[in-house]
Coordinates of C-alpha atoms and ligand atoms in Angstrom, one line a residue:
M197 CA 29.2 140.6 -80.3
R198 CA 31.6 141.7 -82.9
I199 CA 30.5 144.8 -84.8
R200 CA 31.0 142.6 -88.1
Y201 CA 28.1 140.1 -86.9
K202 CA 26.2 143.0 -85.4
L203 CA 26.2 144.8 -88.9
A204 CA 25.3 141.7 -90.7
L205 CA 22.4 140.5 -88.4
L206 CA 21.0 143.9 -88.4
F207 CA 21.0 144.3 -92.1
T208 CA 19.5 140.7 -92.4
L209 CA 16.7 141.8 -89.8
I210 CA 15.9 145.1 -91.9
V211 CA 15.7 143.1 -95.2
A212 CA 13.8 140.3 -93.6
S213 CA 11.2 142.7 -92.3
L214 CA 10.8 144.6 -95.4
L215 CA 10.3 141.2 -97.4
T216 CA 7.6 140.0 -94.8
L217 CA 5.9 143.5 -95.0
F218 CA 6.1 143.2 -98.9
S219 CA 4.8 139.8 -99.2
Y220 CA 1.9 140.5 -96.8
V221 CA 0.8 143.5 -98.5
I222 CA 0.9 141.7 -101.9
Y223 CA -0.9 138.6 -100.7
E224 CA -3.6 140.4 -98.6
D225 CA -4.3 142.6 -101.8
S226 CA -4.4 139.7 -104.2
S227 CA -6.8 137.9 -101.6
R228 CA -9.0 140.9 -101.6
H229 CA -9.1 141.2 -105.0
R230 CA -10.1 137.5 -105.6
D231 CA -12.9 137.8 -103.0
E232 CA -14.3 141.0 -104.9
V233 CA -14.1 139.4 -108.2
F234 CA -15.6 135.9 -107.2
L235 CA -18.3 137.4 -104.9
G236 CA -19.3 139.6 -107.8
R237 CA -19.7 136.8 -110.2
L238 CA -21.4 134.9 -107.4
E239 CA -23.9 137.7 -107.0
N240 CA -24.3 138.0 -110.8
K241 CA -25.1 134.4 -110.8
A242 CA -27.6 134.6 -107.8
R243 CA -29.7 137.6 -109.4
T244 CA -29.7 136.0 -113.0
T245 CA -31.0 132.7 -111.6
A246 CA -33.8 134.6 -109.2
R247 CA -34.8 136.7 -112.0
Y248 CA -35.3 133.8 -114.2
L249 CA -37.2 132.0 -111.7
I250 CA -39.4 134.8 -110.5
D251 CA -40.0 137.2 -113.2
V252 CA -39.9 134.9 -116.5
K253 CA -43.0 132.9 -116.5
E254 CA -41.9 130.4 -119.3
I255 CA -39.0 129.1 -117.2
N256 CA -39.6 126.4 -114.8
N257 CA -37.4 124.8 -112.1
E258 CA -36.1 121.9 -114.4
L259 CA -35.3 124.2 -117.3
L260 CA -33.7 126.8 -115.0
R261 CA -31.4 124.1 -113.4
I262 CA -30.3 123.0 -117.0
I263 CA -29.4 126.3 -117.9
D264 CA -27.6 127.0 -114.5
Q265 CA -25.6 123.9 -114.9
N266 CA -24.9 124.5 -118.8
S267 CA -24.2 128.4 -118.9
L268 CA -21.0 129.6 -119.4
T269 CA -21.0 131.4 -116.2
A270 CA -21.4 128.1 -114.0
L271 CA -19.1 128.1 -111.2
D272 CA -17.2 125.0 -109.5
E273 CA -19.5 123.1 -107.1
E274 CA -22.0 125.9 -107.4
L275 CA -25.4 126.0 -105.4
V276 CA -28.0 128.5 -105.6
L277 CA -31.1 128.2 -103.4
V278 CA -34.1 130.6 -103.9
F279 CA -36.7 131.0 -101.0
D280 CA -40.0 132.8 -101.4
P281 CA -41.6 135.5 -99.4
R282 CA -42.8 132.8 -96.6
N283 CA -39.1 131.4 -96.5
K284 CA -40.2 128.3 -98.5
L285 CA -37.5 126.9 -100.6
V286 CA -38.9 127.0 -104.3
Y287 CA -35.6 126.4 -106.1
S288 CA -32.5 124.5 -105.7
S289 CA -29.8 124.0 -108.4
I290 CA -29.2 120.5 -107.3
D291 CA -32.5 119.1 -106.8
D292 CA -31.6 115.6 -106.2
K293 CA -29.5 116.1 -103.3
P294 CA -30.8 117.6 -99.9
V295 CA -29.3 120.9 -98.7
K296 CA -28.6 122.5 -95.5
Y297 CA -29.4 126.3 -95.0
S298 CA -29.8 128.1 -92.1
R299 CA -33.2 130.0 -91.1
R300 CA -31.4 132.7 -89.1
L301 CA -29.1 133.6 -92.4
I302 CA -32.4 133.8 -94.3
A303 CA -33.8 136.4 -91.8
E304 CA -30.6 138.2 -91.8
V305 CA -30.5 138.5 -95.4
R306 CA -34.0 140.0 -95.3
E307 CA -33.0 142.3 -93.1
E308 CA -29.4 143.5 -94.5
K309 CA -30.5 142.9 -98.1
I310 CA -26.9 141.5 -99.1
V311 CA -24.8 139.3 -96.9
E312 CA -21.3 137.9 -97.8
Y313 CA -19.4 135.2 -95.7
T314 CA -17.5 132.0 -96.1
E315 CA -18.1 128.5 -95.0
G316 CA -15.1 126.4 -95.1
V317 CA -13.7 126.6 -98.7
Y318 CA -16.9 127.9 -100.0
D319 CA -17.7 131.6 -100.7
Q320 CA -21.3 132.4 -100.1
I321 CA -23.8 135.3 -100.8
G322 CA -27.2 136.0 -99.9
L323 CA -29.4 138.5 -101.4
A324 CA -32.9 139.8 -100.8
F325 CA -34.6 139.9 -104.5
P326 CA -38.1 141.7 -105.1
S327 CA -40.3 140.4 -108.0
K328 CA -40.2 142.9 -110.8
I329 CA -43.5 141.7 -112.1
D330 CA -45.5 141.7 -108.8
S331 CA -43.7 143.3 -106.1
S332 CA -46.8 143.0 -103.8
K333 CA -45.8 139.5 -103.3
G334 CA -42.6 140.6 -101.3
E335 CA -39.0 139.7 -101.2
Y336 CA -37.7 136.7 -102.5
V337 CA -34.0 135.4 -100.7
V338 CA -31.5 133.8 -102.8
L339 CA -28.5 132.1 -101.4
A340 CA -25.7 131.2 -103.7
S341 CA -22.4 129.3 -103.0
A342 CA -19.6 128.0 -104.9
Y343 CA -16.0 127.0 -104.6
D344 CA -13.2 129.4 -106.4
K345 CA -11.0 126.7 -107.4
F346 CA -9.0 128.5 -110.0
G347 CA -8.9 131.9 -107.7
K348 CA -7.6 129.7 -104.5
Y349 CA -4.9 127.8 -106.8
K350 CA -3.7 131.2 -107.9
L351 CA -3.5 132.5 -104.3
R352 CA -1.8 129.3 -103.1
N353 CA 0.5 129.7 -106.0
L354 CA 1.3 133.2 -105.1
R355 CA 1.7 132.2 -101.5
N356 CA 4.3 129.8 -102.4
T357 CA 6.2 131.9 -104.5
L358 CA 6.4 134.6 -102.0
L359 CA 7.6 132.1 -99.2
I360 CA 10.2 130.7 -101.8
C361 CA 11.3 134.4 -102.4
W362 CA 11.5 135.1 -98.9
F363 CA 13.5 132.5 -97.7
V364 CA 16.0 133.0 -100.8
G365 CA 16.1 136.9 -100.1
V366 CA 17.0 136.4 -96.6
G367 CA 19.5 133.6 -97.2
L368 CA 21.2 135.9 -99.9
T369 CA 21.1 138.8 -97.6
V370 CA 22.7 136.7 -94.7
L371 CA 25.7 135.7 -97.2
A372 CA 25.9 139.2 -98.9
S373 CA 26.0 141.2 -95.6
G374 CA 28.4 138.9 -93.9
W375 CA 30.6 139.1 -97.0
L376 CA 30.1 143.0 -97.2
S377 CA 30.7 143.6 -93.4
A378 CA 33.6 141.4 -93.4
Y379 CA 35.0 143.2 -96.6
F380 CA 34.5 146.8 -95.3
L381 CA 35.8 146.0 -91.6
R382 CA 39.0 144.1 -92.8
P383 CA 41.0 147.3 -92.7
V384 CA 39.9 148.0 -89.0
A385 CA 41.1 144.3 -88.1
T386 CA 44.1 144.9 -90.2
I387 CA 44.8 148.3 -88.0
N388 CA 44.0 146.5 -85.0
E389 CA 46.5 143.9 -85.4
K390 CA 49.2 146.6 -86.3
I391 CA 48.4 148.6 -83.4
Q392 CA 48.9 145.7 -80.8
H393 CA 52.5 145.8 -82.3
I394 CA 53.2 149.5 -81.8
T395 CA 54.9 150.0 -78.4
A396 CA 57.3 152.8 -77.0
Q397 CA 60.2 150.9 -78.6
N398 CA 59.0 151.0 -82.1
L399 CA 57.2 154.2 -82.4
K400 CA 58.4 154.7 -86.0
E401 CA 56.0 151.9 -87.3
R402 CA 53.0 153.5 -89.3
L403 CA 49.8 152.1 -90.2
S404 CA 48.5 151.5 -93.9
E405 CA 46.3 154.5 -95.2
G406 CA 44.6 152.5 -97.6
N407 CA 42.9 154.7 -100.4
G408 CA 43.3 158.0 -98.1
K409 CA 39.6 158.8 -98.6
D410 CA 37.4 156.8 -96.7
E411 CA 36.6 157.1 -92.9
I412 CA 38.9 154.0 -92.0
A413 CA 41.7 155.6 -94.2
Q414 CA 41.1 158.8 -92.4
L415 CA 41.2 157.1 -88.9
A416 CA 44.6 155.6 -90.0
I417 CA 45.9 158.9 -91.0
N418 CA 45.0 160.6 -87.6
F419 CA 46.3 157.6 -85.7
N420 CA 49.7 158.2 -87.8
Q421 CA 49.7 161.7 -87.1
M422 CA 49.3 161.0 -83.4
L423 CA 52.1 158.5 -83.7
N424 CA 54.2 161.2 -85.4
R425 CA 53.3 163.5 -82.4
L426 CA 54.2 160.8 -79.9
D427 CA 57.4 159.8 -81.6
M428 CA 58.5 163.6 -81.7
S429 CA 57.6 164.2 -77.8
F430 CA 59.5 161.0 -77.0
E431 CA 62.5 162.2 -79.0
Q432 CA 62.8 165.6 -77.4
Q433 CA 62.1 163.9 -74.0
K434 CA 65.2 161.8 -74.6
S435 CA 67.0 164.7 -75.8
F436 CA 65.9 166.8 -72.9
V437 CA 67.2 164.1 -70.4
S438 CA 70.4 163.6 -72.0
H439 CA 70.9 167.5 -72.1
A440 CA 69.8 167.9 -68.5
S441 CA 72.1 165.2 -67.2
H442 CA 75.0 166.6 -69.5
E443 CA 74.5 170.0 -68.1
L444 CA 74.3 168.6 -64.4
R445 CA 77.4 166.7 -64.8
T446 CA 79.6 169.7 -65.9
P447 CA 79.3 171.4 -62.5
L448 CA 79.1 168.0 -60.5
T449 CA 82.6 167.1 -62.2
A450 CA 84.0 170.4 -61.5
M451 CA 83.0 170.1 -57.9
K452 CA 84.3 166.7 -57.6
T453 CA 87.8 167.8 -58.7
D454 CA 88.0 170.9 -56.7
I455 CA 87.0 168.4 -53.6
Q456 CA 89.5 165.9 -54.8
S457 CA 92.4 168.4 -55.0
G458 CA 91.6 169.9 -51.5
L459 CA 91.6 166.4 -49.8
E460 CA 94.8 165.0 -51.8
E461 CA 97.1 168.1 -51.0
T462 CA 98.0 170.1 -48.4
L463 CA 96.9 173.7 -49.4
S464 CA 97.2 177.1 -47.8
A465 CA 94.1 179.0 -46.2
E466 CA 94.0 181.0 -49.1
E467 CA 93.9 178.1 -51.6
Y468 CA 91.3 176.3 -49.8
R469 CA 89.4 179.7 -49.6
E470 CA 89.9 179.7 -53.6
I471 CA 88.5 176.2 -53.8
L472 CA 85.5 177.1 -51.7
R473 CA 84.9 180.1 -53.8
D474 CA 84.9 177.6 -56.9
L475 CA 82.6 175.1 -55.2
F476 CA 80.2 178.0 -54.2
Q477 CA 80.0 179.4 -58.0
D478 CA 79.5 175.7 -59.2
T479 CA 76.7 175.1 -56.5
Q480 CA 75.0 178.6 -57.6
R481 CA 75.1 177.2 -61.2
L482 CA 73.5 173.9 -60.1
I483 CA 71.0 175.7 -58.1
G484 CA 70.1 178.1 -61.3
L485 CA 70.1 175.1 -63.5
T486 CA 67.7 172.9 -61.4
N487 CA 65.5 175.9 -60.8
G488 CA 65.1 176.3 -64.5
L489 CA 64.5 172.5 -64.9
L490 CA 62.0 172.8 -62.7
Q491 CA 60.2 175.5 -64.1
L492 CA 60.2 173.5 -67.2
A493 CA 59.0 170.2 -65.9
R494 CA 56.2 171.5 -63.4
P495 CA 52.6 171.6 -64.7
L496 CA 51.7 175.4 -64.9
D497 CA 48.0 174.9 -64.4
K498 CA 48.5 174.0 -61.0
V499 CA 50.7 177.1 -60.2
L500 CA 48.8 179.5 -62.4
R501 CA 46.5 182.0 -60.7
R502 CA 44.6 184.2 -62.9
N503 CA 44.4 187.8 -62.0
T504 CA 43.8 191.0 -63.8
L505 CA 47.4 192.6 -63.9
S506 CA 48.4 196.0 -65.0
V507 CA 51.2 195.7 -67.5
V508 CA 52.7 199.1 -66.4
D509 CA 52.7 198.1 -62.7
L510 CA 54.3 194.9 -63.6
L511 CA 57.1 196.7 -65.7
L512 CA 57.6 199.1 -62.8
D513 CA 58.0 196.4 -60.2
I514 CA 60.6 194.7 -62.2
Q515 CA 62.4 197.7 -62.9
S516 CA 62.7 198.7 -59.1
H517 CA 63.7 195.0 -58.5
M518 CA 66.4 194.9 -61.1
G519 CA 67.8 198.2 -59.5
A520 CA 69.1 196.4 -56.7
T521 CA 70.9 193.6 -59.1
Q522 CA 71.5 195.3 -62.5
K523 CA 72.9 198.6 -63.4
V524 CA 69.6 201.0 -63.7
T525 CA 70.9 202.7 -66.6
D526 CA 71.2 199.4 -68.7
I527 CA 67.3 199.5 -68.8
C528 CA 65.7 202.4 -70.3
F529 CA 61.8 202.5 -70.3
D530 CA 59.7 204.4 -72.8
P531 CA 58.9 207.5 -71.1
A532 CA 55.2 206.8 -72.1
I533 CA 55.0 204.1 -69.8
F534 CA 55.4 206.5 -66.7
E535 CA 52.6 208.6 -68.0
M536 CA 50.1 205.6 -68.5
K537 CA 47.4 205.0 -65.7
P538 CA 48.0 201.4 -64.1
D539 CA 44.7 200.3 -65.8
D540 CA 45.6 201.6 -69.2
I541 CA 46.7 198.3 -70.1
Q542 CA 45.6 195.2 -68.3
V543 CA 46.1 191.5 -68.9
T544 CA 44.6 188.3 -67.0
G545 CA 47.4 186.3 -65.9
D546 CA 49.7 184.8 -63.2
E547 CA 52.0 188.0 -61.7
S548 CA 54.7 186.0 -60.5
L549 CA 55.0 183.8 -63.8
L550 CA 54.8 187.0 -66.0
K551 CA 57.4 188.6 -63.9
T552 CA 59.7 185.6 -64.3
L553 CA 59.0 185.8 -68.2
L554 CA 59.8 189.5 -68.4
T555 CA 62.7 189.4 -66.1
N556 CA 64.3 186.4 -68.3
L557 CA 64.0 188.7 -71.4
M558 CA 65.4 191.8 -69.6
D559 CA 68.3 189.7 -68.0
N560 CA 69.2 188.1 -71.4
A561 CA 69.0 191.8 -73.1
C562 CA 71.5 192.9 -70.3
K563 CA 73.6 190.0 -70.3
Y564 CA 74.3 189.8 -74.1
S565 CA 74.4 193.5 -74.9
N566 CA 77.7 194.2 -73.4
G567 CA 76.7 197.3 -71.4
H568 CA 74.6 199.0 -74.1
P569 CA 71.4 200.3 -72.8
V570 CA 68.1 198.1 -73.3
Y571 CA 64.9 199.6 -74.3
I572 CA 61.4 198.7 -72.9
T573 CA 58.4 200.0 -75.1
I574 CA 54.5 198.9 -74.8
E575 CA 52.1 198.9 -77.7
R576 CA 48.6 198.4 -78.0
Q577 CA 47.0 196.6 -81.1
Q578 CA 43.3 195.5 -81.3
S579 CA 43.0 192.9 -78.6
N580 CA 46.8 192.4 -78.1
C581 CA 49.2 194.2 -75.9
F582 CA 52.9 194.0 -77.2
I583 CA 55.9 194.5 -74.8
H584 CA 59.1 195.0 -76.7
V585 CA 62.6 194.2 -75.2
K586 CA 65.3 195.9 -77.5
D587 CA 69.0 195.6 -77.0
Q588 CA 72.2 196.5 -79.3
G589 CA 74.0 193.5 -78.4
I590 CA 75.7 190.4 -80.0
G591 CA 72.5 189.6 -81.9
I592 CA 71.4 186.1 -83.1
A593 CA 72.2 184.3 -86.3
E594 CA 69.1 183.9 -88.5
K595 CA 69.4 179.9 -88.4
D596 CA 69.2 180.0 -84.5
Q597 CA 66.5 182.2 -84.1
E598 CA 63.6 179.5 -84.3
R599 CA 65.9 176.9 -82.1
I600 CA 67.0 179.5 -79.2
F601 CA 63.0 178.7 -77.9
G602 CA 64.1 174.9 -77.6
A603 CA 65.4 173.7 -74.0
F604 CA 69.5 173.8 -73.7
F605 CA 70.0 175.6 -77.0
R606 CA 72.5 178.2 -76.8
G607 CA 73.8 180.3 -80.0
N608 CA 77.7 179.9 -80.8
N609 CA 78.2 183.5 -80.2
A610 CA 76.4 182.9 -76.3
I611 CA 78.8 180.3 -75.2
R612 CA 81.3 182.8 -73.4
Y613 CA 78.2 184.5 -71.6
T614 CA 76.9 182.3 -68.5
G615 CA 73.7 180.4 -68.9
Y616 CA 72.0 177.1 -69.3
G617 CA 69.6 177.5 -72.4
I618 CA 66.4 177.3 -70.5
G619 CA 65.4 180.9 -69.8
L620 CA 63.5 181.3 -73.2
A621 CA 62.0 177.9 -73.3
V622 CA 60.4 178.5 -70.0
S623 CA 59.3 181.7 -71.2
Q624 CA 57.7 180.7 -74.2
R625 CA 55.9 178.1 -72.2
I626 CA 54.7 180.6 -69.7
A627 CA 53.6 182.9 -72.6
E628 CA 51.6 180.2 -74.4
W629 CA 50.1 179.4 -71.1
H630 CA 48.7 183.0 -71.0
D631 CA 47.3 182.4 -74.7
G632 CA 50.3 184.8 -75.7
S633 CA 53.6 184.2 -77.5
V634 CA 57.1 185.4 -77.5
S635 CA 58.9 186.3 -80.9
V636 CA 62.3 187.6 -81.8
Q637 CA 63.7 189.8 -84.4
S638 CA 67.7 190.0 -84.6
E639 CA 70.6 190.8 -86.6
L640 CA 73.9 189.5 -85.8
H641 CA 76.2 192.1 -84.1
Q642 CA 73.4 194.6 -84.3
G643 CA 71.1 193.5 -81.5
S644 CA 67.7 191.8 -81.0
T645 CA 64.0 192.5 -80.2
F646 CA 62.2 190.3 -78.2
T647 CA 58.4 190.8 -78.3
L648 CA 56.0 189.3 -75.6
R649 CA 52.4 189.3 -77.0
L650 CA 49.5 189.0 -74.6
P651 CA 45.9 189.4 -75.0
L652 CA 44.3 192.3 -73.3
A653 CA 42.0 191.5 -70.5
Ligands
ADP265 P1 70.7 181.3 -71.8 O1 70.8 182.7 -71.9 O2 70.8 180.8 -70.5 O3 71.8 180.6 -72.7 P2 68.2 181.3 -72.7 O4 67.2 180.4 -73.2 O5 67.7 182.6 -72.0 O6 69.2 180.5 -72.0 O7 68.7 182.0 -74.4 C1 69.0 180.8 -75.2 C2 69.8 181.3 -76.3 O8 69.3 182.5 -76.9 C3 71.0 182.1 -75.4 O9 72.0 181.1 -75.2 C4 71.5 183.1 -76.6 O10 72.3 182.2 -77.7 C5 70.3 183.4 -77.3 N1 69.9 184.9 -77.0 C6 68.8 184.8 -76.0 N2 68.4 186.2 -75.6 C7 69.4 186.7 -76.5 C8 69.7 188.4 -76.7 N3 69.1 189.2 -76.1 N4 70.8 188.6 -77.5 C9 71.5 187.6 -78.1 N5 71.1 186.2 -78.1 C10 70.3 186.2 -77.0

């Protein structure tokens, strides 16, 4: 069932139940009140008649009947019966007609002293009445019954009014709740319709954000923000693919040209060797590029192994490894590092990924510093450790400093150095996976300081 109908039904059910409850309470209370008032009047009537009959010598049955029928307190279809202590009927307010009464009831009245009951439309009361003048005579029993014409009419009227109100109330609630739920859920229907038309091809479409305040508007705002993120990542994906294919095509085209010239011309052994050397270099470039792409593309959580690692050991490992490929003098470690114990500064992370990250930063520093030394320092601050890689190289233009962390971006001043523009993107990704970050401070022609921040273990 649609939410719109569910809401309308639920609301109607609630209102119908409340109306039923209130109507029941009102009717029951009025009915009880009528009973109390009428039985009170009936009791008064019974007592007055009995008193006149038993205690006032001057009044006989005939006179009492006249008084009963003509008094202002006379009730509709009133019948008063008085029985003497031996259960003999001594007075009936309708003497000319035979009356029916139950002996069992008289016995019950003698025992209970007062009994109230109804028979058909008649309210009845029975009460035991001792003579004030001569109590030795024993108790008389008075049975009085009458029809509460006015009270019952009022009650019937009240019941009809309540029934009409109930049906009108429920009917109006059905209409109002149907209209209200349609009114409030209309924006959801509109959003639904719009969402159906949003595909990967038209991610630029946005939902109407209504008044921008209520929950539905908030839903539309959040959905639009999600579309923004999706759109951005689609764009990044597209630009990544086009950059990657461009980068792969350059060495492949060079290789094709080399192979073509080797096949088409007859060359000397030295010239063939030259071609092979070029091919080797291009293949190296392709391998480097595809490795970088792989690192960018693979999900890190699959390769990540979290261990507690000593930052000092990590740096010393990288230093000893670099010794084989780089001129050792290029990288100067802060002497304080050698004095530290391995467990002085520890982080949690994947050893091989963190080495890749630090090696990238150090490789870049060496590559772009034209032989000037590179300085490595470590610092502890609160719950973080900071590793600074400082060079005195070509520096990075201010406008490029944010962009260098995007895949395939290379600064204008870096074009004459070999590279693919992938290393920093990979490094930033690895740092983020370790809840850390890589930042840069740089000045053109002066040098750069790359800082890796990692949370301490
Ligand atoms: P690559 O070095 O292969 O070009 P990176 O992603 O490592 O790729 O670096 C991206 C760009 O950032 C470089 O092309 C360069 O413009 C700039 N860069 C990185 N490190 C340095 C540095 N130490 N000094 C100057 N520029 C740097």
